[in-house]
XYZ file of C-alpha atoms in Angstrom:
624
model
C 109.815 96.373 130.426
C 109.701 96.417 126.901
C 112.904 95.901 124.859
C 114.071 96.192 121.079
C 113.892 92.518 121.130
C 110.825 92.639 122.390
C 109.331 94.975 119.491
C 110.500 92.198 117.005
C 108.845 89.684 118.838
C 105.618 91.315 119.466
C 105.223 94.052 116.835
C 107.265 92.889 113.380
C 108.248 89.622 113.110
C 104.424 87.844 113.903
C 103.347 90.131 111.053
C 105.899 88.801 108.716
C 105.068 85.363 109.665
C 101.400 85.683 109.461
C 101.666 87.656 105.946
C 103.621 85.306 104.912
C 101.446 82.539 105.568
C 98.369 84.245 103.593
C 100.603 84.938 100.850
C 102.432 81.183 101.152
C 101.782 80.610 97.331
C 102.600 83.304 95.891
C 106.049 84.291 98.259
C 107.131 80.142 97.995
C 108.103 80.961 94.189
C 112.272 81.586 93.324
C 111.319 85.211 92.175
C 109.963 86.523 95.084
C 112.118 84.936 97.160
C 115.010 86.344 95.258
C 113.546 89.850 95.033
C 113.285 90.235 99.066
C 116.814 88.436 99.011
C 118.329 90.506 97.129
C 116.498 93.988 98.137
C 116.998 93.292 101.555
C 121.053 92.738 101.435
C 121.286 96.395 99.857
C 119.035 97.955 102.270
C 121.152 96.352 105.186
C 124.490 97.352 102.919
C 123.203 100.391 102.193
C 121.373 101.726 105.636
C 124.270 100.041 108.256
C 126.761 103.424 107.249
C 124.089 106.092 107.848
C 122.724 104.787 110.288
C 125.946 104.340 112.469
C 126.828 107.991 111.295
C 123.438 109.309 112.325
C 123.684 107.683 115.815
C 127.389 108.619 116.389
C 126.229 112.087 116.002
C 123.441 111.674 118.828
C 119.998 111.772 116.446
C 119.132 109.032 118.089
C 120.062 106.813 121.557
C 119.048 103.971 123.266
C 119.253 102.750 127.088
C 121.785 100.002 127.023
C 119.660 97.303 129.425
C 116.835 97.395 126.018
C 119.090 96.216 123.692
C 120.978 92.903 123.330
C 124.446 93.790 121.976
C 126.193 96.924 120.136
C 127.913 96.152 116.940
C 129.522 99.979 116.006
C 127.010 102.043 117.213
C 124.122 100.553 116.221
C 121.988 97.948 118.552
C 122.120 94.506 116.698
C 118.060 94.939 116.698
C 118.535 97.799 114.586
C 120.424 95.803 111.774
C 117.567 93.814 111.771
C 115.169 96.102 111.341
C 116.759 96.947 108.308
C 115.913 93.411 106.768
C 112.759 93.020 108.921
C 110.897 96.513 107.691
C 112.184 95.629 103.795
C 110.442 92.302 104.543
C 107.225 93.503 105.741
C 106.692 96.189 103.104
C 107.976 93.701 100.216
C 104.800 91.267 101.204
C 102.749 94.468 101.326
C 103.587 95.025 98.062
C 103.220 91.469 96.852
C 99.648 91.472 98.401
C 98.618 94.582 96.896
C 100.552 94.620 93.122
C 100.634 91.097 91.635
C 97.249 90.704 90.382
C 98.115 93.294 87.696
C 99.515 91.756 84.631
C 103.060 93.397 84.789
C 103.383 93.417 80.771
C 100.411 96.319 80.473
C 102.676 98.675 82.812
C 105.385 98.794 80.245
C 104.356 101.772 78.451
C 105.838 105.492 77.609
C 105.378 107.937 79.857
C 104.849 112.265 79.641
C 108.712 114.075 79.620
C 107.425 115.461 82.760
C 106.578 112.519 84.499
C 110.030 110.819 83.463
C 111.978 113.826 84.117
C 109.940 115.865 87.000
C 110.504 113.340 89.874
C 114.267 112.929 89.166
C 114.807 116.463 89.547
C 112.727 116.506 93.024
C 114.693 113.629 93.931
C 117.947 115.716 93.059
C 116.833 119.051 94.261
C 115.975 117.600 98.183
C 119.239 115.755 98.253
C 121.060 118.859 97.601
C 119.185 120.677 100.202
C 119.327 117.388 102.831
C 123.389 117.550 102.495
C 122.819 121.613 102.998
C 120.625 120.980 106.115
C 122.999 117.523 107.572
C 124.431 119.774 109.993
C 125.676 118.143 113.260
C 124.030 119.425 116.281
C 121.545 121.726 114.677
C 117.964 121.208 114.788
C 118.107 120.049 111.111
C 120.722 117.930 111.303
C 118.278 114.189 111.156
C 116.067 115.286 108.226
C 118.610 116.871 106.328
C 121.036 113.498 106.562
C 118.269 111.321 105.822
C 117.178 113.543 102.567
C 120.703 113.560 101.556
C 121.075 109.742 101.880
C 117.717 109.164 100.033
C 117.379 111.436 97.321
C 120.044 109.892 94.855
C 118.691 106.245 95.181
C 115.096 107.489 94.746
C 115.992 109.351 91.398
C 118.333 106.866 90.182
C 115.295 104.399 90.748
C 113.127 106.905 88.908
C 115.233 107.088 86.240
C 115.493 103.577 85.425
C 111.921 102.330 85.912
C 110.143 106.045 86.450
C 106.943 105.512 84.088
C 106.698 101.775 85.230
C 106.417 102.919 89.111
C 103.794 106.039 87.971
C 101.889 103.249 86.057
C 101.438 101.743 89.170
C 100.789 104.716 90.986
C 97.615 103.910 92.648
C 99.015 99.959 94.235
C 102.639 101.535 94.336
C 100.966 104.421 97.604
C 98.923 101.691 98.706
C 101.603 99.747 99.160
C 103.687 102.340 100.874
C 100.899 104.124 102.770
C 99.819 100.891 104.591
C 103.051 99.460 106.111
C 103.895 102.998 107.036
C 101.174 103.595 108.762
C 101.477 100.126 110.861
C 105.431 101.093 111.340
C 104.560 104.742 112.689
C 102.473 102.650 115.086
C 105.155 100.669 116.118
C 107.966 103.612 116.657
C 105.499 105.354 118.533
C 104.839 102.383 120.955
C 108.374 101.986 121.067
C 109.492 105.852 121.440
C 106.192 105.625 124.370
C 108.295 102.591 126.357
C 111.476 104.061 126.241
C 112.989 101.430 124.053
C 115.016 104.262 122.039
C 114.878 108.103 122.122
C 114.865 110.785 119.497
C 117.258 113.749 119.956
C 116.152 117.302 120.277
C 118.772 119.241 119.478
C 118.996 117.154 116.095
C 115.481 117.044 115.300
C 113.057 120.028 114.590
C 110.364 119.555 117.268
C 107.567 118.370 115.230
C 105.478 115.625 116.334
C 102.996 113.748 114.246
C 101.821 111.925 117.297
C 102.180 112.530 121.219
C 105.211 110.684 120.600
C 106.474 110.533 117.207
C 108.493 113.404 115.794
C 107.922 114.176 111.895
C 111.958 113.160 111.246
C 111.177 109.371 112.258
C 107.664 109.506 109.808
C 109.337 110.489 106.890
C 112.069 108.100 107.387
C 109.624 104.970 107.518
C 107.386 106.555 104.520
C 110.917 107.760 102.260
C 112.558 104.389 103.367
C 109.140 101.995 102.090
C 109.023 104.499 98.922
C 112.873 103.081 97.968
C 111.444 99.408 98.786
C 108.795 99.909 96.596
C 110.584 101.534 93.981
C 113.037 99.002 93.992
C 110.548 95.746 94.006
C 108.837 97.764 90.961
C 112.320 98.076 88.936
C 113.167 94.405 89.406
C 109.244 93.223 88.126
C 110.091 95.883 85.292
C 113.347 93.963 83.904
C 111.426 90.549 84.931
C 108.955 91.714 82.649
C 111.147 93.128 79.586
C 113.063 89.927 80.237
C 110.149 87.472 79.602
C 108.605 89.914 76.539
C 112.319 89.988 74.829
C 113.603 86.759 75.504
C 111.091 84.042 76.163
C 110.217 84.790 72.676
C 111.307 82.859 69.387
C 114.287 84.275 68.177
C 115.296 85.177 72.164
C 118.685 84.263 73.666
C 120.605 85.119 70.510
C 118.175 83.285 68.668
C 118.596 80.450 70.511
C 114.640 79.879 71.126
C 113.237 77.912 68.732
C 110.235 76.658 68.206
C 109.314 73.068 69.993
C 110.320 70.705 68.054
C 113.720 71.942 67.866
C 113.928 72.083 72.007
C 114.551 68.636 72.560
C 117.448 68.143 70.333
C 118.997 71.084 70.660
C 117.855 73.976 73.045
C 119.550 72.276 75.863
C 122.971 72.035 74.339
C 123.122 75.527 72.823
C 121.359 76.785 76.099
C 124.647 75.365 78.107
C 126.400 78.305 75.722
C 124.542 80.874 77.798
C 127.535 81.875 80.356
C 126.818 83.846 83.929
C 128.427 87.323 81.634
C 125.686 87.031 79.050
C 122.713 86.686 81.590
C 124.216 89.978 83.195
C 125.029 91.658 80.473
C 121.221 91.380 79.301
C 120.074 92.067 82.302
C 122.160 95.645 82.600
C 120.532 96.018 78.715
C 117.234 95.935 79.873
C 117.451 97.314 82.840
C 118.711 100.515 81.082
C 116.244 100.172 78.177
C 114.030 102.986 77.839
C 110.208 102.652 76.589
C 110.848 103.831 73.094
C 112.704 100.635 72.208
C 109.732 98.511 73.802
C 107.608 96.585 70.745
C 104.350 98.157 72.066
C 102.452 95.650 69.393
C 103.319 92.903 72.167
C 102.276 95.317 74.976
C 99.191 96.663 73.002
C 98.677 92.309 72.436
C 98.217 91.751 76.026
C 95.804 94.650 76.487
C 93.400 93.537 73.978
C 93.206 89.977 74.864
C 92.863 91.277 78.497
C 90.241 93.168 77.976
C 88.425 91.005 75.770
C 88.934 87.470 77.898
C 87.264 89.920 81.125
C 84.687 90.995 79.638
C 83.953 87.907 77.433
C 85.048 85.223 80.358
C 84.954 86.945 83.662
C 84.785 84.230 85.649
C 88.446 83.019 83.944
C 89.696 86.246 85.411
C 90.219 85.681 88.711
C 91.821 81.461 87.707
C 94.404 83.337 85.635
C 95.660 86.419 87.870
C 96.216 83.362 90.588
C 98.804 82.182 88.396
C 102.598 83.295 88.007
C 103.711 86.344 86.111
C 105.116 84.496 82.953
C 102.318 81.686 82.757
C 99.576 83.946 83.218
C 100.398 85.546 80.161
C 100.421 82.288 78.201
C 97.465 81.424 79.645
C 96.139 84.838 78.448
C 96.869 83.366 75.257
C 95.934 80.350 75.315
C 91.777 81.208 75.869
C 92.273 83.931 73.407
C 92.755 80.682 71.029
C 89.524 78.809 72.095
C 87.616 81.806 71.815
C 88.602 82.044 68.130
C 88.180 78.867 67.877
C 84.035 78.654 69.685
C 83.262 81.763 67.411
C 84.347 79.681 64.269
C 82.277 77.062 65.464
C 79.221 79.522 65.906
C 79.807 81.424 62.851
C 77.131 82.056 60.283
C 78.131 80.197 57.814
C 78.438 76.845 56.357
C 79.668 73.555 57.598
C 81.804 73.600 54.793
C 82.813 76.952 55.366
C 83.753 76.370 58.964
C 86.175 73.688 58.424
C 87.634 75.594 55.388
C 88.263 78.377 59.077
C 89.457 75.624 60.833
C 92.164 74.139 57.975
C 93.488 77.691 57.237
C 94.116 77.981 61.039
C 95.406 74.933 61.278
C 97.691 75.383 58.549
C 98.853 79.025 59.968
C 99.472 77.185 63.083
C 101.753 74.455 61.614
C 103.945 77.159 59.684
C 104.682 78.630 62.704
C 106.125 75.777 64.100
C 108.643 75.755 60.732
C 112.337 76.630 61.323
C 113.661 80.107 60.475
C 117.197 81.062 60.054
C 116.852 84.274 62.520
C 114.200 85.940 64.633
C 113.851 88.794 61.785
C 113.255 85.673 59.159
C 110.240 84.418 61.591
C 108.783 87.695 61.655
C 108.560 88.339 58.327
C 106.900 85.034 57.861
C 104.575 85.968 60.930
C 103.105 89.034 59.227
C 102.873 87.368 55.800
C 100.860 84.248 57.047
C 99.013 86.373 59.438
C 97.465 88.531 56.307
C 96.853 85.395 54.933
C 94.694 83.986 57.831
C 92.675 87.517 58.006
C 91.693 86.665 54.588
C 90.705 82.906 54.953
C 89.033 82.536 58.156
C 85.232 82.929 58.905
C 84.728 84.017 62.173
C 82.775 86.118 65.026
C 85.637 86.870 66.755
C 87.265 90.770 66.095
C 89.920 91.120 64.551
C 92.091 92.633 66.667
C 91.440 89.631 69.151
C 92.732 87.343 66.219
C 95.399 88.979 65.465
C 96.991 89.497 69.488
C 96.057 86.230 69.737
C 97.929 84.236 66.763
C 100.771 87.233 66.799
C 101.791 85.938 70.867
C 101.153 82.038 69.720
C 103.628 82.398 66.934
C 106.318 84.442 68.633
C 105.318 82.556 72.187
C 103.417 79.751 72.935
C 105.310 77.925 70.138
C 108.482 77.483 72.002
C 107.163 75.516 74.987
C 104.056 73.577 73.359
C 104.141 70.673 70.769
C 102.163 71.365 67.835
C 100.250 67.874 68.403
C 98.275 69.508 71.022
C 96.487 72.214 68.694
C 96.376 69.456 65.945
C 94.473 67.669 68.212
C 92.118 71.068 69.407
C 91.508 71.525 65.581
C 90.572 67.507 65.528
C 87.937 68.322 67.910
C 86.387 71.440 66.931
C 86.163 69.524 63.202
C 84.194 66.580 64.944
C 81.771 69.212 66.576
C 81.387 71.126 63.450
C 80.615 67.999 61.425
C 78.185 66.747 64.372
C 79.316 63.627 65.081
C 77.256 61.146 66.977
C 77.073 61.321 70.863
C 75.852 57.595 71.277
C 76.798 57.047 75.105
C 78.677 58.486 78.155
C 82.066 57.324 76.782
C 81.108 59.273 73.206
C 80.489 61.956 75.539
C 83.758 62.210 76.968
C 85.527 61.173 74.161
C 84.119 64.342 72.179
C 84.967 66.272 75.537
C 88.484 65.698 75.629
C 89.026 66.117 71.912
C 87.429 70.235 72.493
C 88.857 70.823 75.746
C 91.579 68.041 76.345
C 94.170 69.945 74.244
C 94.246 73.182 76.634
C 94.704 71.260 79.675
C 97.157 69.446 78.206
C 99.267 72.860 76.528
C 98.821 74.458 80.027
C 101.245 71.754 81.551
C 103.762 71.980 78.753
C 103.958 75.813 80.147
C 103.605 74.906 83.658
C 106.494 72.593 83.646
C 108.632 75.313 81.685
C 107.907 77.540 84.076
C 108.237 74.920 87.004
C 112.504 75.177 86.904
C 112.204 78.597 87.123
C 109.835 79.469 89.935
C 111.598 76.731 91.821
C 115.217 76.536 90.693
C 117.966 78.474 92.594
C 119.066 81.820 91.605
C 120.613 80.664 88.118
C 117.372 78.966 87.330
C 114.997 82.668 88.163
C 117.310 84.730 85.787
C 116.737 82.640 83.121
C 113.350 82.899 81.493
C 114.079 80.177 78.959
C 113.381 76.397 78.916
C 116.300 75.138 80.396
C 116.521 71.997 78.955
C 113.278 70.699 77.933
C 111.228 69.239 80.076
C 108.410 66.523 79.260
C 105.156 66.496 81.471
C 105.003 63.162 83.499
C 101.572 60.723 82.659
C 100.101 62.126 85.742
C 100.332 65.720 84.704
C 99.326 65.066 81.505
C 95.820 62.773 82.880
C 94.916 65.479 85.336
C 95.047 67.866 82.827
C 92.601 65.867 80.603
C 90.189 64.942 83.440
C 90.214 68.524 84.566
C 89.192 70.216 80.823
C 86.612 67.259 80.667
C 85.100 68.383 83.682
C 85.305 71.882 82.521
C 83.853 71.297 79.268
C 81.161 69.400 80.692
C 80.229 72.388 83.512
C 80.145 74.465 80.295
C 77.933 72.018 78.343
C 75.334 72.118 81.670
C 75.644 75.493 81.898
C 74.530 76.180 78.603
C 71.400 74.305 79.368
C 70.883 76.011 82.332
C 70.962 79.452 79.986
C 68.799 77.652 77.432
C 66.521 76.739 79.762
C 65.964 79.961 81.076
C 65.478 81.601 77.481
C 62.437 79.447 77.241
C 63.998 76.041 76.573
C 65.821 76.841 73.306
C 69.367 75.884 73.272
C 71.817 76.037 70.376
C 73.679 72.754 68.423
C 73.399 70.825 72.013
C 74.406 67.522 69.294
C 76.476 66.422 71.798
C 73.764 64.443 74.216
C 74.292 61.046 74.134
C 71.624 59.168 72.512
C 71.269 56.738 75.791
C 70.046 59.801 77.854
C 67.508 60.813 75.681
C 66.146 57.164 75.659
C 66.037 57.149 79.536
C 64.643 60.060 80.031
C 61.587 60.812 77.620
C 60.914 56.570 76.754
C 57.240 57.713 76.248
C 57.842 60.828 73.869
C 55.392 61.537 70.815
C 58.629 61.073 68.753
C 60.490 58.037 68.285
C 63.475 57.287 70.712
C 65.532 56.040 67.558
C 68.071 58.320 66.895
C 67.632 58.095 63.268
C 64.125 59.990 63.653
C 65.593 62.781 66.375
C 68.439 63.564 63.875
C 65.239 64.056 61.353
C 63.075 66.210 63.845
C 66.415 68.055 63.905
C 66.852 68.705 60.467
C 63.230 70.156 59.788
C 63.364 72.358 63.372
C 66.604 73.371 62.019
C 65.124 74.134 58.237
C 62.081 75.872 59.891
C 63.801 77.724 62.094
C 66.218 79.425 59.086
C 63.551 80.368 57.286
C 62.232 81.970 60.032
C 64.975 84.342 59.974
C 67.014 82.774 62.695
C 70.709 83.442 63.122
C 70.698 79.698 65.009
C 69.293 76.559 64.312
C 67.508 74.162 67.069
C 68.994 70.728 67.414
C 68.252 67.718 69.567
C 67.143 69.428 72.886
C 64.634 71.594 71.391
C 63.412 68.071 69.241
C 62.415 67.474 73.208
C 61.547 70.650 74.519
C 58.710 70.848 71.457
C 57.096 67.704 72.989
C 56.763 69.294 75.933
C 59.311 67.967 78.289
C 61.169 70.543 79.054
C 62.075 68.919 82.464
C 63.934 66.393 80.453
C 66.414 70.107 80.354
C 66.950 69.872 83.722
C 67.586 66.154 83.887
C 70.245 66.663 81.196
C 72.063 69.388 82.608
C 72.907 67.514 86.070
C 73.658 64.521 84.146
C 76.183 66.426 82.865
C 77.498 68.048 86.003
C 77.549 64.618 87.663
C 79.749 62.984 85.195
C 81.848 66.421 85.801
C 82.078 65.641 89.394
C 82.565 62.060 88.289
C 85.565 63.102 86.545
C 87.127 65.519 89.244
C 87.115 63.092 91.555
C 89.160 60.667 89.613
C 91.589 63.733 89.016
C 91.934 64.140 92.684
C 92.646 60.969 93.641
C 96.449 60.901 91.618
C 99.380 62.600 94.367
C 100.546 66.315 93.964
C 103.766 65.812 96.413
C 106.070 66.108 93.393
C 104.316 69.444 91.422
C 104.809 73.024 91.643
C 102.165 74.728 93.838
C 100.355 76.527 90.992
C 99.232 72.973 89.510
C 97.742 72.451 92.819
C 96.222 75.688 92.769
C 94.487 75.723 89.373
C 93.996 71.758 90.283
C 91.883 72.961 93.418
C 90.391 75.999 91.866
C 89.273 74.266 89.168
C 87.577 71.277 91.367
C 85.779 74.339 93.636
C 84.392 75.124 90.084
C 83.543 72.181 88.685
C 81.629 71.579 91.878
C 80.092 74.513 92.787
C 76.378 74.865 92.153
């Protein structure tokens, strides 16, 4: 005989468990926990009152030997159902909605799509409270329209064109659990476990045993779950655009230098009241007072980084919310940066790029008396950049880029770390000598060291929030500072030496396949080239490859090319093009080589997304 406890154990509670195990990483993080939390203590608050009314006016009964206990008139399964069906469509909607980045939903909607739904929402509650007749045949659907309607429009009406952005995951999200819920009434309704009045209901069935009343309830009831996860990710989101930003908490974010000494006192100033208080505030905020530059920011880089980097895409939408949107930011950088470096221009000219970026970055890191103050000095120095840098990159990339960095990415990241990305790009630009494997790194870690080491500083930022208490998740600011530990900071550089290194092969790999040509590939260490073509026509000194360079290079210009040749095509010409292939897993070994040391320090102590990008990253690296 099949019970109500029995329905939990067989029907919800193993899907909970096992959604909850495929979506371990993301649901283990203070925000999501906190969302179900707190979504699921108003649905039990909320639901407990109707549905005790509902039942004490016989719309629905249940044989007392399938139920545990009676507290009211409710079965004590039924109060958990309340939690247990906000649980199951929550995950649904976690599955299905967080690889959007949140940010791009908060835009302006059509008068008729604010307005249209709230009146629907108003107009059915009215006629649910005009139908919530006891005893008459409409007497179910009208109380449960009457008891939904004003939650669903006051739901629209704070976070309306955020939900109808995500229209198409928002019905997905509802449609499935629904559909797996209806399943489960009607196997329920089928055993007996609980019956549906008819005198209260109107006689419709939607399946042999499911009458329409009990459908709409599961599909109205997931649509206020939904709703309601979407308005909390909307304030979440206004939250970290407004406030994580310099000049945020009453202008107590500053930029990093200033965090140490005194973000975490003034930060201890930030009382319970003013965390609500801004929360109401942007709660109620309406789209018009949005700055849709930062919005229309996001979008470009978006955009740009999928269709430039695809294969970053998926890395970064495995991340968190709030760090996937620094991360955003942080490749829009290096792709300025790598189309400075493969401008058409001058060596001179490049590192004039790289000193007038390097110079906008270190003003941004200045102190300003207010948030307005910054700004002003954002948009002046921002001009000034537009005018003084040389490269391929468009402009609108360079300007969503450096506008987030400068209202952003300063707070949480030392300026020493893009001192040090500007050091390398400079050493590539100027072709410094690749003698040996530790040259090779070296010149590795100086490009790519820098990013790995920036995307800790945000990662342990982050790391108090996504795993603090509830305090710690309403607080979007670095609360106090926090400095990466050694072993952070050396997986981080092992990891973007690896990378850069995967990226180095696979540009021979694309070379190779273009007929052996391959662009400024100065960066092969001397030693290789010795081992590997000993016999060559040319001479293995270095001195005489950097001269077969330079007249490849001068022929090739006056050709009319847009890029010269460098040392790999000095060996391609002499017709050892397998030398290519050699190269390239040299490369990719010393990437391995590199991973593996990574791997070997302990992650017991770290948040779970360093251990995700940490494993992602080695699947990467090591993949063919």
């Amino acid at each position: 005989m099949l019970t109500y406890a029995g329905v939990h154990a067989f029907y919800t509670i193993p899907l909970i468990i096992a959604l909850t195990f495929v979506l371990r990483r993301y649901v283990y993080v203070a925000t999501e926990v906190n969302k179900i939390t707190l979504l699921s203590t108003i649905a039990f608050t909320y639901t407990m009152f109707w549905d005790n009314y509902i039942v004490a006016m016989g719309a629905w009964t249940y044989p007392p030997e399938r139920v545990l206990a009676v507290i009211g008139y409710v079965p004590v399964e039924e109060y958990a159902f309340f939690i247990i069906q906000t649980a199951i469509t929550s995950l649904a909607c976690l599955a299905i909605s967080r690889w959007d980045l949140q940010v791009l939903h908060l835009k302006p909607a059509t008068r008729i799509v604010r307005v249209a739904p709230i009146a629907l929402f108003l107009i059915t509650t009215a006629t649910g409270f005009a139908f919530a007749i006891p005893q008459s045949k409409t007497f179910y659907v009208g109380a449960l329209l009457a008891w939904t309607g004003p939650v669903l429009a006051l739901q629209w009406w704070v976070a309306g064109p955020f939900i109808w952005s995500y229209r198409h995951k928002a019905t997905l999200a509802i449609v499935v659990p629904t559909l797996y819920l209806w399943w489960v009434d009607h196997t329920a309704i089928k055993h007996g476990v609980w019956e549906i009045s008819n005198s209260g209901t109107l006689g419709i069935l939607v399946t042999p045993y499911l009458p329409i009343e009990e459908a709409l309830f599961f599909f109205i009831v997931n649509c206020m779950i939904i709703f309601g996860l979407l308005a909390i990710d909307r304030t979440l989101t206004i939250l970290r655009l407004e406030e994580a930003k310099i000049g945020g908490r009453g202008d107590r974010v500053a930029p990093f230098h200033s965090l140490k000494e005194q973000n975490g006192a003034i930060m201890e100033k930030w009382t319970v009241l003013d965390e609500v208080k801004t929360w109401i505030r942007y709660t109620l905020m309406h789209e018009s007072a949005f700055d849709l530059r930062d919005i229309s920011n996001y979008l470009t880089l978006e955009e740009y980084v999928k269709d430039i980097s695809p294969a970053l895409t998926w890395p970064i939408k495995l991340l968190p919310q709030m760090l996937r949107e620094d991360a955003l930011t942080l490749h829009g950088l290096y792709i300025v940066l790598h189309n400075i470096e493969n401008a058409k221009s001058s060596e001179t000219k490049k590192l004039k790029s790289l000193h007038s970026l390097n110079k906008f970055m270190e003003g941004c890191y200045s102190p300003c008396t207010s948030a307005t103050a910054h700004q002003s000095r954002l948009e002046i120095s921002l001009e000034i950049l537009r005018d003084e840098i040389d490269t391929l990159v468009p402009i609108a990339i360079l300007n969503a880029t450096m506008y987030i960095f400068a209202r952003r990415i300063v707070a949480t990241v030392p300026f020493s770390c893009f001192s040090d990305l500007i050091a390398g790009y400079e050493m590539s630009i100027t072709h410094q000598r690749v003698v040996n494997e530790q040259d090779l790194i070296a010149f590795s870690n100086a490009k790519a060291g820098p990013i790995g080491r920036a995307m800790v500083y945000l990662m342990n930022r982050y790391s108090t929030v996504q795993q603090g208490g509830l305090k710690k998740i309403v607080d979007v600011v670095n609360d106090p500072y926090v400095q990466p530990s050694i072993t952070q900071m050396t997986i981080a550089s092992k990891l973007a030496i690896s990378w850069h290194l995967k990226f180095l092969a696979h540009g021979l790999k694309v070379s190779q396949k273009e007929g052996g040509r391959t662009v400024e590939q100065h960066h092969i260490p001397q030693d290789w080239l010795s081992e590997m073509c000993p016999t060559d026509s040319f001479s293995n000194s270095f001195i005489q490859i950097e001269e077969k360079k330079t007249e490849i290079r001068s022929r090739h210009s006056a050709d009319g090319g847009d890029k010269p040749h460098c040392i790999l095509a000095t060996v391609v010409e002499a017709s050892k093009k397998e030398v290519t292939v050699m190269i390239r897993e040299s490369y990719l070994e010393l990437a391995s080589r590199n991973a593996d040391e990574a791997e070997e320090f302990g992650w017991t102590t770290v948040p779970w997304y360093f251990q995700d990008a940490f494993n992602h990253a080695l699947r990467k690296i090591r993949a063919p």
